[in-house]
Every structure is written in structure tokens, then in C-alpha cells.
CSV table of C-alpha atoms and ligand atoms in Angstrom, one decimal:
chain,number,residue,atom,x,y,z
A,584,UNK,CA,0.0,0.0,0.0
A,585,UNK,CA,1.4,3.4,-1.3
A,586,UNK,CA,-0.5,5.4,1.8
A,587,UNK,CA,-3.5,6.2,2.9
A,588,UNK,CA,-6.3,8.5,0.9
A,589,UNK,CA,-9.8,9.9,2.1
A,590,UNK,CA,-12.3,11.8,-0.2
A,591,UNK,CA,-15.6,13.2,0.4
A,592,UNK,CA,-18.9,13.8,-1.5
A,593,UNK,CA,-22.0,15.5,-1.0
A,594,UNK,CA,-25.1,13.5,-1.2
A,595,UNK,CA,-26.9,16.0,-3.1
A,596,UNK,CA,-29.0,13.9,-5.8
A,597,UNK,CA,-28.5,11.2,-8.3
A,598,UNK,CA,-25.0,11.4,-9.9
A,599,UNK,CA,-24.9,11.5,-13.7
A,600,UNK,CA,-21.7,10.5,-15.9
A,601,UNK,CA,-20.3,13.9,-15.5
A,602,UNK,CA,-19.5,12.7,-12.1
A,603,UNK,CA,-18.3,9.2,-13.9
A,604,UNK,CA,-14.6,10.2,-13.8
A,605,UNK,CA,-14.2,11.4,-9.8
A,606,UNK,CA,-15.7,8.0,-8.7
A,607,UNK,CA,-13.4,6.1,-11.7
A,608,UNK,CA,-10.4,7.7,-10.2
A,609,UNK,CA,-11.3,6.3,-6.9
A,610,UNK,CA,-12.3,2.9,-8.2
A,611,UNK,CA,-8.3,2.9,-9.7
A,612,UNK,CA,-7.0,4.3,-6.5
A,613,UNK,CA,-8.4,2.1,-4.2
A,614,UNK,CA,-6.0,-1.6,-5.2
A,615,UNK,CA,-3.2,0.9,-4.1
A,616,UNK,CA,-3.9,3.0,-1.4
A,617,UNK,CA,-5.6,2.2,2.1
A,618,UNK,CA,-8.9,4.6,0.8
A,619,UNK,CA,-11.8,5.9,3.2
A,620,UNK,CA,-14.8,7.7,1.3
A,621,UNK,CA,-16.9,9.4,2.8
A,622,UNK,CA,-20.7,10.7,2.5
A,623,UNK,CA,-20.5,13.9,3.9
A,624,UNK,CA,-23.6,14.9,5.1
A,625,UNK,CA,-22.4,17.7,7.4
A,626,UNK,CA,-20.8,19.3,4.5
A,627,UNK,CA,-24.4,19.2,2.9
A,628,UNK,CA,-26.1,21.0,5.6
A,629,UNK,CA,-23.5,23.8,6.3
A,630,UNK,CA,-25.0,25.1,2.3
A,631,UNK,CA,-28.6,23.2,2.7
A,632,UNK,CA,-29.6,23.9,6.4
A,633,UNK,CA,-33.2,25.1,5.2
A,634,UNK,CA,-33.9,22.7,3.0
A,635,UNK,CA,-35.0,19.8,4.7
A,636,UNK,CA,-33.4,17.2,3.0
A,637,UNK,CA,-34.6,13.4,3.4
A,638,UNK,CA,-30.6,12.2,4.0
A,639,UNK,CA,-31.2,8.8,5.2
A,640,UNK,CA,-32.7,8.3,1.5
A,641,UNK,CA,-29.5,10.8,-0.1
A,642,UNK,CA,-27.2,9.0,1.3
A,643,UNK,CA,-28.6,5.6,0.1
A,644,UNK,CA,-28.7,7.1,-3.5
A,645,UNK,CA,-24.7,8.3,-3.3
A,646,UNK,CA,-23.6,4.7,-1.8
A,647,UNK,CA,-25.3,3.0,-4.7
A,648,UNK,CA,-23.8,4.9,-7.1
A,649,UNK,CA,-20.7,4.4,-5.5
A,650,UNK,CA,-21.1,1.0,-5.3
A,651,UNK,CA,-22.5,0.7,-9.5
A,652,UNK,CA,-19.1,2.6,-10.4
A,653,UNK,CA,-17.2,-0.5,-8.9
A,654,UNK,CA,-16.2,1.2,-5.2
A,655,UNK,CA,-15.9,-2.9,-3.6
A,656,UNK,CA,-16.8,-2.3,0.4
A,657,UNK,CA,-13.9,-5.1,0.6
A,658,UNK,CA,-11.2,-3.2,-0.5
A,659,UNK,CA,-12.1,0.3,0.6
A,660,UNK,CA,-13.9,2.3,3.6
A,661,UNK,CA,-17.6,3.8,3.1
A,662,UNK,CA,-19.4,5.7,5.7
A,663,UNK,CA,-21.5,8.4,6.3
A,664,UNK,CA,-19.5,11.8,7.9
A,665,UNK,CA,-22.4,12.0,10.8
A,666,UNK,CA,-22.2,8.9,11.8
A,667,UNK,CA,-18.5,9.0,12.7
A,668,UNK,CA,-19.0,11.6,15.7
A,669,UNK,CA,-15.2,12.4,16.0
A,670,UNK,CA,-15.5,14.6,12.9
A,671,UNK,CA,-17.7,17.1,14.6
A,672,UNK,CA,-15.2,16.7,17.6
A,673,UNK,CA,-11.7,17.4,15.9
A,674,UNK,CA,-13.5,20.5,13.9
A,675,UNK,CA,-14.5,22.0,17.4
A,676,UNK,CA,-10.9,21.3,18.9
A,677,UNK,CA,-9.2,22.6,15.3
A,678,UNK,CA,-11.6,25.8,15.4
A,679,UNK,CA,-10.1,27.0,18.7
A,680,UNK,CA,-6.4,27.8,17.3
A,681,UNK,CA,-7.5,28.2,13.4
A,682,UNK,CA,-7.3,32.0,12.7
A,683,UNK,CA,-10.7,33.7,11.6
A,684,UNK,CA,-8.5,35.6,8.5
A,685,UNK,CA,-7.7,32.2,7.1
A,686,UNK,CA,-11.1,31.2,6.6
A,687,UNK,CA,-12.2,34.4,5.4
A,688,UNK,CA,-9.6,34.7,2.7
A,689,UNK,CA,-10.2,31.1,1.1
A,690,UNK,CA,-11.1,32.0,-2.5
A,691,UNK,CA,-14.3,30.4,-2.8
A,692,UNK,CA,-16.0,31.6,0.7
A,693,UNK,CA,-17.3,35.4,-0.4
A,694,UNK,CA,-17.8,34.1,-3.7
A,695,UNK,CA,-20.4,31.7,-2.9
A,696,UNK,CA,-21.6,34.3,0.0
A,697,UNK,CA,-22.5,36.6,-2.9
A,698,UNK,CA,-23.6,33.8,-5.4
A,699,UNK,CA,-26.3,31.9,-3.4
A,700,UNK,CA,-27.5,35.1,-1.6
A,701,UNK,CA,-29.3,35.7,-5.2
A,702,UNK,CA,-30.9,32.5,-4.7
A,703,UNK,CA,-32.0,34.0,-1.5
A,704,UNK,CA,-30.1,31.9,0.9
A,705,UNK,CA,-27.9,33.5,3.7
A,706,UNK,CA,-24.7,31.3,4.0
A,707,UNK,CA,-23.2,34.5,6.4
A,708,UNK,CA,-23.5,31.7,8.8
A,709,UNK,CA,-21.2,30.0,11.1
A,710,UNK,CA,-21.1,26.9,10.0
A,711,UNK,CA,-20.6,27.7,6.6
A,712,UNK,CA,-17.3,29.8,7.4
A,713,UNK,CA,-15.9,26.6,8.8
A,714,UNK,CA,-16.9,24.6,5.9
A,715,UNK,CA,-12.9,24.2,5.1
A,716,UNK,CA,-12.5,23.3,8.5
A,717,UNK,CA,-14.8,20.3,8.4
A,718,UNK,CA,-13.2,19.0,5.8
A,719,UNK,CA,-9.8,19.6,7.2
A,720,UNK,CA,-10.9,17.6,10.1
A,721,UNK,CA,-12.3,14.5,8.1
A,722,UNK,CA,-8.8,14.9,6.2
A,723,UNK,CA,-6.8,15.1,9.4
A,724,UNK,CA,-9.1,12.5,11.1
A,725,UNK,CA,-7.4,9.9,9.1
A,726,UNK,CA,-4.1,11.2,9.0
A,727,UNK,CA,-4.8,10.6,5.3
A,728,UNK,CA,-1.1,10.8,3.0
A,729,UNK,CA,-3.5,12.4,-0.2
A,730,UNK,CA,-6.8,13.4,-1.0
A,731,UNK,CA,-7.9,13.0,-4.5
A,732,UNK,CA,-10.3,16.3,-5.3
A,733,UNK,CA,-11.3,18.4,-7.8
A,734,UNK,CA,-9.2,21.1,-8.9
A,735,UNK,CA,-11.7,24.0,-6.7
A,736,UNK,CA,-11.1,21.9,-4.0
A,737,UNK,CA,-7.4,23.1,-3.9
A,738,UNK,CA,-7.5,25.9,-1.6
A,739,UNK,CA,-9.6,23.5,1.0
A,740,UNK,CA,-6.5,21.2,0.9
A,741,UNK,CA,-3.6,23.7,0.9
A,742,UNK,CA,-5.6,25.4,4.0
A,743,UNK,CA,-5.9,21.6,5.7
A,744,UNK,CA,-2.2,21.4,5.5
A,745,UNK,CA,-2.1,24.5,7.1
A,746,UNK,CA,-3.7,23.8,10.1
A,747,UNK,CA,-2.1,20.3,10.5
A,748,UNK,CA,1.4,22.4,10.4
A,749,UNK,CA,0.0,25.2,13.2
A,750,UNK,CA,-1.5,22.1,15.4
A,751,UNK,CA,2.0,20.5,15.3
A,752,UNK,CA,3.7,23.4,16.1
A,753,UNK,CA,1.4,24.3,19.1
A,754,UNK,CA,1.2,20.5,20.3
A,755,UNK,CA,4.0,18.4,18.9
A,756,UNK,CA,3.2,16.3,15.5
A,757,UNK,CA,0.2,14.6,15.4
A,758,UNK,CA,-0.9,15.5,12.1
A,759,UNK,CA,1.1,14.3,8.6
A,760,UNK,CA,0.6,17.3,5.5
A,761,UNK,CA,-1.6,15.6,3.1
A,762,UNK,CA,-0.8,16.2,-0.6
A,763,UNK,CA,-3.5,16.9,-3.0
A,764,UNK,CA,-4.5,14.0,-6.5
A,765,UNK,CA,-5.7,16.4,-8.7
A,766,UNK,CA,-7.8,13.6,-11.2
A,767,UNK,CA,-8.3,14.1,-14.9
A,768,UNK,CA,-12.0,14.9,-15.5
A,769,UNK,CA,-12.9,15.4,-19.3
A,770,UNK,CA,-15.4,18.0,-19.7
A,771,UNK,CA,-18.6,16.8,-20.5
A,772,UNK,CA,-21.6,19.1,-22.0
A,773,UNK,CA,-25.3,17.9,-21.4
A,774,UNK,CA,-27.3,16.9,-24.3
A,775,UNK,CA,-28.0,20.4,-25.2
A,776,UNK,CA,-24.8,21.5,-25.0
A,777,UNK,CA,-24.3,23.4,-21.6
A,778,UNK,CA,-23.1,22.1,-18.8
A,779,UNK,CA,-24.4,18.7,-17.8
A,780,UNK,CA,-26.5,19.3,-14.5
A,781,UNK,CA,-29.8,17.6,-13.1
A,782,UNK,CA,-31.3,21.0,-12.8
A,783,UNK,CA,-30.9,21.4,-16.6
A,784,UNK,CA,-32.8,17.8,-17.5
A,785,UNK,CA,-30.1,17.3,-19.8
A,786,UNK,CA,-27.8,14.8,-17.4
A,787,UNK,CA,-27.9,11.3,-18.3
A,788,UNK,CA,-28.2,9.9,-15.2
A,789,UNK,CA,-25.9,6.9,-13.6
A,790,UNK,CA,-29.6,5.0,-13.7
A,791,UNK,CA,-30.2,5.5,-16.9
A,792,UNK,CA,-32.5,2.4,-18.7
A,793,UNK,CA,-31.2,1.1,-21.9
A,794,UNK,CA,-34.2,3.4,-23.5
A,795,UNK,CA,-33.3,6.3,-21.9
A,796,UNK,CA,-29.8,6.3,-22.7
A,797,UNK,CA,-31.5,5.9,-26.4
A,798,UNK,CA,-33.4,9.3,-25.9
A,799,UNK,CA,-30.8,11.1,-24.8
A,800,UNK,CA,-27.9,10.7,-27.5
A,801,UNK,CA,-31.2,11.5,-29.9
A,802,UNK,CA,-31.8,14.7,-28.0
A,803,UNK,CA,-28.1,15.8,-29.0
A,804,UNK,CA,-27.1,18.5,-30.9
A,805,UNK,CA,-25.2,18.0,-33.8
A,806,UNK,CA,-24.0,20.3,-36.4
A,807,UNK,CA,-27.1,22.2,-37.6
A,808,UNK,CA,-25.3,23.2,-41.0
A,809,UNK,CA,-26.2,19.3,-42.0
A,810,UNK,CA,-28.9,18.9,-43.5
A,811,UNK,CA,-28.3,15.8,-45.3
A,812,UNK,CA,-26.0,12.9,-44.7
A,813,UNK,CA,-23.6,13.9,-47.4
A,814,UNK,CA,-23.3,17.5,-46.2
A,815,UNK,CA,-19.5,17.7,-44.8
A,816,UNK,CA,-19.6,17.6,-41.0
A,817,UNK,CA,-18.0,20.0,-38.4
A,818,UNK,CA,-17.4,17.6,-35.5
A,819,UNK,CA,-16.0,20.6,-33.5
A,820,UNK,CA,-19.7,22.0,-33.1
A,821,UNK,CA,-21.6,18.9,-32.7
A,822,UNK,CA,-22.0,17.5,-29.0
A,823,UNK,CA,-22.3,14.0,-30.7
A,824,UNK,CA,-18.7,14.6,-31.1
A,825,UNK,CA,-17.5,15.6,-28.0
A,826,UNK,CA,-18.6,12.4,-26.4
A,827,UNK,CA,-17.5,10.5,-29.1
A,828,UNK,CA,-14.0,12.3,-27.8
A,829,UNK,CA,-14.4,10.2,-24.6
A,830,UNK,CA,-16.3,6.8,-25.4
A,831,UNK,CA,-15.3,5.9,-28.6
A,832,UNK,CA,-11.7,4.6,-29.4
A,833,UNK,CA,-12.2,4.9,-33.5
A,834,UNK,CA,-12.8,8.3,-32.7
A,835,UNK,CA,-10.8,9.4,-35.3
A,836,UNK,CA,-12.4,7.3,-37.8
A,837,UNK,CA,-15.5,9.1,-37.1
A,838,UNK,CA,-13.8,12.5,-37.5
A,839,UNK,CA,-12.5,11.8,-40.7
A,840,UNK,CA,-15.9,10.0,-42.0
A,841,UNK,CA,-18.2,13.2,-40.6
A,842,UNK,CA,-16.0,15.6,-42.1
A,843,UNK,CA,-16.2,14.1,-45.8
A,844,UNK,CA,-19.8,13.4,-45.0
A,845,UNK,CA,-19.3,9.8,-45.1
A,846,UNK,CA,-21.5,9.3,-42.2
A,847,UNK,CA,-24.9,10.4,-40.9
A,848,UNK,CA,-25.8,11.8,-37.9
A,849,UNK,CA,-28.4,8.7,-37.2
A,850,UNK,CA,-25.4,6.3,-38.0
A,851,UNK,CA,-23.4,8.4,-35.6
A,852,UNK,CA,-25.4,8.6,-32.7
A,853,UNK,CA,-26.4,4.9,-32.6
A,854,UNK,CA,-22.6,3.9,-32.5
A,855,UNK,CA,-22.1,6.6,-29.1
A,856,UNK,CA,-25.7,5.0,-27.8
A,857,UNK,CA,-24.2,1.7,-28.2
A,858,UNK,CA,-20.9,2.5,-26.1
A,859,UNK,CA,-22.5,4.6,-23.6
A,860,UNK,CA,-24.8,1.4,-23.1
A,861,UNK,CA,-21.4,-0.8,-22.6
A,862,UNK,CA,-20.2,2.0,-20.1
A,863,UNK,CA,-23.6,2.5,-18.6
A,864,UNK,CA,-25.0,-1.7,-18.1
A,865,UNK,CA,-22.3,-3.4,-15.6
A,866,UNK,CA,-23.7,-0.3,-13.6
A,867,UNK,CA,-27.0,-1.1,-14.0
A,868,UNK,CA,-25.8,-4.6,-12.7
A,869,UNK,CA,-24.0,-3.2,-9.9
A,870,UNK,CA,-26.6,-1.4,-8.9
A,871,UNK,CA,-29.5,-4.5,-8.6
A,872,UNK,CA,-26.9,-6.5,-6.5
A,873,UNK,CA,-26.3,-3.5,-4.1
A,874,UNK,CA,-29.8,-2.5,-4.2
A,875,UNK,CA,-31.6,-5.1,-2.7
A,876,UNK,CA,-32.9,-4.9,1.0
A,877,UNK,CA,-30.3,-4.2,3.6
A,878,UNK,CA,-27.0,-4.2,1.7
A,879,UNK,CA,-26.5,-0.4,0.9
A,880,UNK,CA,-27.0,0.0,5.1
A,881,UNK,CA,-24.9,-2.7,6.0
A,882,UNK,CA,-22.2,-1.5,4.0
A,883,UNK,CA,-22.3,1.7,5.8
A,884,UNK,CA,-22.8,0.1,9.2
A,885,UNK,CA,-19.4,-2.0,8.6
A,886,UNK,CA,-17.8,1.4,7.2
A,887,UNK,CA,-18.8,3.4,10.2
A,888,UNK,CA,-17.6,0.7,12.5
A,889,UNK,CA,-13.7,0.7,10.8
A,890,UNK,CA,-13.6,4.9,10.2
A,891,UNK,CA,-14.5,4.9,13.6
A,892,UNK,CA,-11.8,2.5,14.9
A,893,UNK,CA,-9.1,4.8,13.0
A,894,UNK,CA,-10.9,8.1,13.9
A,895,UNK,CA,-10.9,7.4,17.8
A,896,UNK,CA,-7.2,6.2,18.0
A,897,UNK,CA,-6.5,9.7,16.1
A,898,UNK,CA,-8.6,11.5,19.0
A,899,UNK,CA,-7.0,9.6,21.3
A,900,UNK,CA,-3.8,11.5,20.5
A,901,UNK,CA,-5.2,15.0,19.8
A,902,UNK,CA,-7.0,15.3,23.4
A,903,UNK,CA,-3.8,13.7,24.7
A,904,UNK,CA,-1.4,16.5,23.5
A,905,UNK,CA,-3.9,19.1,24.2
A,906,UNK,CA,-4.2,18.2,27.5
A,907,UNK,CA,-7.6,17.6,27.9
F,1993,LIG,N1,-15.7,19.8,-0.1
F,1993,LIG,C1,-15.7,18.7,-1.0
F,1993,LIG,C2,-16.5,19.0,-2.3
F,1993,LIG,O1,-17.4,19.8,-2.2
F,1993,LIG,C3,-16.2,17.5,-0.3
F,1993,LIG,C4,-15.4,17.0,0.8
F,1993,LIG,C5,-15.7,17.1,2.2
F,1993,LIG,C6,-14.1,16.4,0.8
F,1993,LIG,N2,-14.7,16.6,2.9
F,1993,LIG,C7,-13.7,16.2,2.1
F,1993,LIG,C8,-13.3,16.1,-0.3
F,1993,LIG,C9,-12.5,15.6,2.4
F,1993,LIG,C10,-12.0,15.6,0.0
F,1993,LIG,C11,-11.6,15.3,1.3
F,1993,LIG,O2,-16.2,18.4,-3.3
């Protein structure tokens, strides 16, 4: 084992194959490192306190898609953030010696003051200032080596590392300075050619039936100067294309053939329905396995049980050496 790694996600809602690559990355990473992944819940309230979210049933959702993608319970650590109460404890303790100016100045926090105040939501909370915080503590919690994220998540990570160095400093080393895995995630438009996003109806969704997958690669948008098949093609505009870019391997085949207009757009699309079904159906398999009555929740009873067991020797240490 190369180290230890521990990512997070919000159970917000279904995931759709723009979030494919993030969970792929952790499917890979997981025969090599000791991973713990966790469903942070906490992290979903600090932004969604007023919405009244049925968790219990969001967090089922995100471990089955989790699970679909090929995350094996055997090989890796799956539990929910609440359920592992040290989390809550080491933000508290890391809060008390973490300077106000270094959460106010991470990039992202007036930003997304300013942003979601148009949706009419007040995040000028508390909990929402030590959002970084949380997440350095679920970091820290583990004494994890790296933390696979997403390239926003950058600042998060370069201000855990601070606070592991300024807890070492004030109590002796506890706390190793995680490095960040920034993952390769190709970027994927929606059907209609923004971004992919549920909110947009133009995700297709880790769920997706054989049908529906269908539906949507019909619903794309492809190069509206051809009319007919033998009209040369400009795969650059055409959002058939830009999936083709990350299912197909005779992608540039299909370049070549679209440009001479030696392929329709009907042709075309069934070939990238008929890969995105190959991507899409071992999920769908996945999925029935994991889905049936009481496997998602034992899963995450087994995964509370070991993040706890690593957790607690790590708080063990930190109310030790600050002499509580
Ligand atoms: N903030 C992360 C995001 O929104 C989620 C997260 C919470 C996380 N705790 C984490 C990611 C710890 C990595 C490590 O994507």
C-alpha cells in the first residue's frame, strides 16, 4: 500500500456520468492505497440547512452509485461523515487555534456568499465559514497521505495542510501534511450542450435504462449546417462529437468520415448510444446487487464501524497532546 487516501462527497442527488470520472479515479485508486470515502452529510447542511433534506434516502442514493461505479466495500472504507462523531469533535478542537483571516480569505467563501445570496439563501453563517474546516478535520481524522479532489477543491486542501502544520507546532506532530491528487475529468456538456447538470434535464443519469440512454444521445445537438447525410460535417460544433472524444476509441475514424460526410448523424449517434450502453450496463448490474434490501446499510454500518476504529485512535492522540 502506497499510503493512505480519504475523499468526500456530498449527497446532493442522483449522480450522472459527468460525475463518472471522480468516482473512476477512486475505483483505480483504491488496489493501491488504504482509501476511506466518505458521505458527507455535514458538508451538505453547512450550504442546505433550510432545505430539509430526506438524507437517510441521499445517502442511500450516493452509496449505490458508489457502489454501481465498482467502489468494492472489501477493498475500501464507506461511511456516512455524521455517523462517525469524532469529525464534529476534531472541527470543534481545530476551530479553537485556526485564525478567523484564514477562513475568510479562502477563494471560494465570499464568492459563494455573494452567489447563493441571489438564490435567496444567507450562508453568512457560522457553519458555513468553517466549511474548510470540516473537511480539514475528516482529512486530518485519518491522517490521510493524499486526498484525491477536484481542482476548486485546492485551496480547501492547501488550508488543511495549514492547520495540521500550526496544530504541530502548538502540540507536537500529530498530524502528517496531506498532498492533494488532482484527477483528470474530461469536460462533459449535457445533451443540449451546456453544462451537464440535473437542474438542466439534460444529465444522463448513472440510472439510466437502456431506453433512456437511447433518448438522450437522440436529443443531442449536432452540427445544424447538415442537413443531409452527405453534407460535410464540423465535429467541432456537434455535441455527438465531444462524447464521441471520450467513449469511442475509433474516434478518429469518425472524424474523418463526418468531415467528408461519409457518415450520418443517425449512424453516428447509434454507434455513441451503443458504447455509452457498454459504459452504462455493468452499472445497471452493480446497482441491482447493491440494491436489494439491507446491503447499501450494511455497507455503511461495517464502514462506520472501521472509520471509527481509526478516527478514535487519532482522538485519542489530539486530546492527549492538548491536554484535555
Ligand atoms: N468539499 C468537498 C467538495 O465539495 C467534499 C469534501 C468534504 C471532501 N470533505 C472532504 C473532499 C475531504 C475531500 C476530502 O467536493
Amino acid at each position: 500500500m502506497k499510503g493512505r487516501i480519504l475523499s468526500g462527497m456530498r449527497p446532493t442527488g442522483a449522480l450522472h456520468i459527468g460525475h463518472l470520472s471522480v468516482i473512476q479515479n477512486w475505483v483505480a485508486l483504491q488496489n493501491d492505497y488504504e482509501c476511506y470515502f466518505s458521505i458527507v452529510d455535514l458538508h451538505a447542511l453547512t450550504t442546505g440547512y433550510e432545505d430539509r433534506l430526506d438524507y437517510p434516502s441521499l445517502r442511500r442514493e450516493i452509496a449505490l452509485d458508489w457502489l454501481s461505479v465498482g467502489i468494492d466495500p472489501q477493498k475500501s472504507t464507506i461511511f456516512v461523515q455524521s455517523q462517525v462523531k469524532e469529525h464534529s469533535e476534531l472541527h470543534l478542537l481545530l476551530s479553537m487555534f485556526t485564525p478567523l483571516s484564514w477562513l475568510e480569505r479562502v477563494p471560494t467563501y465570499k464568492d459563494q456568499i455573494q452567489q447563493l445570496a441571489k438564490q435567496g439563501k444567507d450562508l453568512g453563517t457560522y457553519g458555513f465559514l468553517g466549511y474548510p474546516l470540516l473537511m480539514a478535520a475528516d482529512i486530518l481524522l485519518y491522517k490521510a497521505s493524499v486526498v484525491p479532489v477536484g481542482e476548486d477543491q485546492l485551496p480547501h486542501v492547501e488550508l488543511c495542510r495549514e492547520v495540521a502544520r500550526r496544530f504541530n507546532y502548538l502540540y507536537g506532530t500529530v498530524f502528517p501534511e496531506p498532498k492533494d491528487l488532482i484527477g483528470e475529468v474530461p469536460l462533459l456538456p449535457g445533451v443540449d450542450g451546456r453544462k451537464m447538470s440535473k437542474s438542466y434535464h439534460n444529465a444522463i443519469s448513472l440510472t439510466a435504462s437502456a431506453e433512456e440512454v437511447k433518448t438522450r444521445v437522440q436529443q443531442m445537438v449536432t452540427d445544424p449546417a447538415r442537413l443531409r447525410k452527405d453534407d460535410l460535417g464540423h465535429p467541432d460544433v456537434c455535441i455527438v462529437f465531444k462524447f464521441h472524444k471520450i467513449y469511442t476509441p475509433e474516434v478518429a475514424e469518425i472524424e474523418v468520415n463526418c468531415r467528408a460526410g461519409k457518415v450520418g448523424c443517425v449512424a453516428c449517434k447509434r454507434q455513441l448510444a451503443e458504447n455509452l450502453e457498454k459504459l452504462i450496463s455493468p452499472f445497471r448490474e452493480r446497482r441491482a446487487y447493491w440494491g436489494e434490501p439491507g446491503r447499501v446499510e450494511k455497507v455503511l454500518e461495517e464502514g462506520a464501524e472501521r472509520a471509527r476504529v481509526t478516527a478514535s485512535e487519532t482522538m485519542k492522540e489530539v486530546r492527549c497532546v492538548m491536554g484535555l
